[in-house]
Amino acid sequence: DVKVTQSSRYLVKRTGEKVFLECVQDMDHENMFWYRQDPGLGLRLIYFSYDVKMKEKGDIPEGYSVSREKKERFSLILESASTNQTSMYLCASGTRNEQFFGPGTRLTVL
Amino acid sequence: AQSVTQPDIHITVSEGASLELRCNYSYGATPYLFWYVQSPGQGLQLLLKYFSGDTLVQGIKGFEAEFKRSQSSFNLRKPSVHWSDAAEYFCAVGATGSGNTGKLIFGQGTTLQVKP
């Protein structure tokens, strides 16, 4: 079975803090994705990576950055967390034909 | 540009009743089509996918979906709903051919509530 793990299920941070969300996959997938999920808006793509050290902006990259130093790991970074970044964050990995999702991290920024 | 619309934000059905969740897409050709399910507090799980061929696709948990090119639709169906089907359902589309980067566009989601 494909396994995508995320470092935390729940996270509470303060405004202005630097936040790291980690995602690890065990299927040697080229592609990895970070989404944000908000009620009524579905999943919106923040960034994706198609290879080590390669990244591409998604639909809502503002306020976020990413890092992919190893194929299995894709990190989402909030340089200075703000309250409007309170959300559910989902990581996925996959091929060109399918994506596999992690359990999500619910981030609250106070 | 690709887009996906799930017209129903919230649907309530009785246990044992049939279910149909609607999905309409906008794309210049026939895209790859997916349905995912998200149980409360969980990530997304793939129910089924359509790439080509038979337009009626069978998935897991007794779900099926039918691709209708003329209506740009990919509706999800189940003949008899179980209480455990209560979840949020997402339709998604992906580009085909040389435009396929593996990225998906997701609909807004439909929340299914099942009445006893």
mmCIF file of C-alpha atoms in Angstrom, chain A residues 30-104:
data_model
loop_
_atom_site.group_PDB
_atom_site.id
_atom_site.type_symbol
_atom_site.label_atom_id
_atom_site.label_comp_id
_atom_site.label_asym_id
_atom_site.label_seq_id
_atom_site.Cartn_x
_atom_site.Cartn_y
_atom_site.Cartn_z
ATOM 1 C CA GLU A 30 8.126 11.827 -8.899
ATOM 2 C CA ASN A 31 5.231 14.159 -8.135
ATOM 3 C CA MET A 32 4.320 15.596 -4.769
ATOM 4 C CA PHE A 33 1.684 18.203 -3.946
ATOM 5 C CA TRP A 34 0.559 20.513 -1.172
ATOM 6 C CA TYR A 35 -3.101 21.513 -1.011
ATOM 7 C CA ARG A 36 -5.100 23.683 1.266
ATOM 8 C CA GLN A 37 -8.676 22.628 2.077
ATOM 9 C CA ASP A 38 -11.285 25.118 3.258
ATOM 10 C CA PRO A 39 -15.047 24.604 3.594
ATOM 11 C CA GLY A 40 -16.891 25.354 0.371
ATOM 12 C CA LEU A 41 -13.665 25.850 -1.586
ATOM 13 C CA GLY A 42 -12.573 22.266 -2.083
ATOM 14 C CA LEU A 43 -8.864 21.600 -2.460
ATOM 15 C CA ARG A 44 -6.656 24.361 -3.783
ATOM 16 C CA LEU A 45 -3.137 23.646 -4.960
ATOM 17 C CA ILE A 46 -0.422 25.606 -3.185
ATOM 18 C CA TYR A 47 2.714 24.118 -4.754
ATOM 19 C CA PHE A 48 3.762 20.981 -6.478
ATOM 20 C CA SER A 49 7.069 19.341 -7.207
ATOM 21 C CA TYR A 50 7.829 17.043 -10.136
ATOM 22 C CA ASP A 51 11.376 16.143 -9.117
ATOM 23 C CA VAL A 52 13.963 16.757 -6.447
ATOM 24 C CA LYS A 53 14.695 20.466 -6.111
ATOM 25 C CA MET A 54 12.031 21.224 -8.733
ATOM 26 C CA LYS A 55 8.885 23.091 -7.802
ATOM 27 C CA GLU A 56 6.051 24.935 -9.433
ATOM 28 C CA LYS A 57 3.556 27.378 -8.012
ATOM 29 C CA GLY A 58 -0.025 26.290 -7.782
ATOM 30 C CA ASP A 59 -3.104 28.447 -7.547
ATOM 31 C CA ILE A 60 -2.472 30.025 -4.132
ATOM 32 C CA PRO A 61 1.297 30.162 -3.439
ATOM 33 C CA GLU A 62 1.330 33.539 -1.673
ATOM 34 C CA GLY A 63 2.647 33.285 1.871
ATOM 35 C CA TYR A 64 4.073 29.802 1.323
ATOM 36 C CA SER A 65 7.288 28.228 0.138
ATOM 37 C CA VAL A 66 8.358 24.615 -0.335
ATOM 38 C CA SER A 67 11.454 22.478 -0.210
ATOM 39 C CA ARG A 68 12.218 19.144 -1.807
ATOM 40 C CA GLU A 69 15.755 18.047 -1.057
ATOM 41 C CA LYS A 70 15.006 14.318 -1.239
ATOM 42 C CA LYS A 71 12.585 12.490 -3.478
ATOM 43 C CA GLU A 72 10.496 11.105 -0.643
ATOM 44 C CA ARG A 73 10.111 14.333 1.339
ATOM 45 C CA PHE A 74 8.245 17.525 0.488
ATOM 46 C CA SER A 75 8.039 20.338 3.010
ATOM 47 C CA LEU A 76 5.645 23.273 3.121
ATOM 48 C CA ILE A 77 6.907 26.382 4.861
ATOM 49 C CA LEU A 78 4.919 29.288 6.191
ATOM 50 C CA GLU A 79 7.558 31.990 6.575
ATOM 51 C CA SER A 80 5.428 34.131 8.895
ATOM 52 C CA ALA A 81 2.160 32.492 9.815
ATOM 53 C CA SER A 82 -0.989 34.567 9.709
ATOM 54 C CA THR A 83 -4.490 33.870 10.975
ATOM 55 C CA ASN A 84 -5.824 33.528 7.424
ATOM 56 C CA GLN A 85 -3.568 30.501 6.998
ATOM 57 C CA THR A 86 -5.617 28.579 9.535
ATOM 58 C CA SER A 87 -6.758 25.607 7.471
ATOM 59 C CA MET A 88 -6.431 21.909 6.706
ATOM 60 C CA TYR A 89 -3.296 21.119 4.726
ATOM 61 C CA LEU A 90 -3.166 17.974 2.613
ATOM 62 C CA CYS A 91 -0.092 16.459 1.044
ATOM 63 C CA ALA A 92 -0.268 14.067 -1.895
ATOM 64 C CA SER A 93 2.174 12.106 -3.979
ATOM 65 C CA GLY A 94 1.587 10.371 -7.253
ATOM 66 C CA THR A 95 2.150 9.578 -10.865
ATOM 67 C CA ARG A 96 0.660 11.305 -13.877
ATOM 68 C CA ASN A 97 -2.452 9.152 -13.455
ATOM 69 C CA GLU A 98 -3.266 9.182 -9.764
ATOM 70 C CA GLN A 99 -2.625 10.969 -6.493
ATOM 71 C CA PHE A 100 -2.394 9.451 -3.033
ATOM 72 C CA PHE A 101 -3.154 11.586 -0.030
ATOM 73 C CA GLY A 102 -1.842 11.863 3.489
ATOM 74 C CA PRO A 103 -4.177 12.241 6.490
ATOM 75 C CA GLY A 104 -3.848 16.022 6.612
#
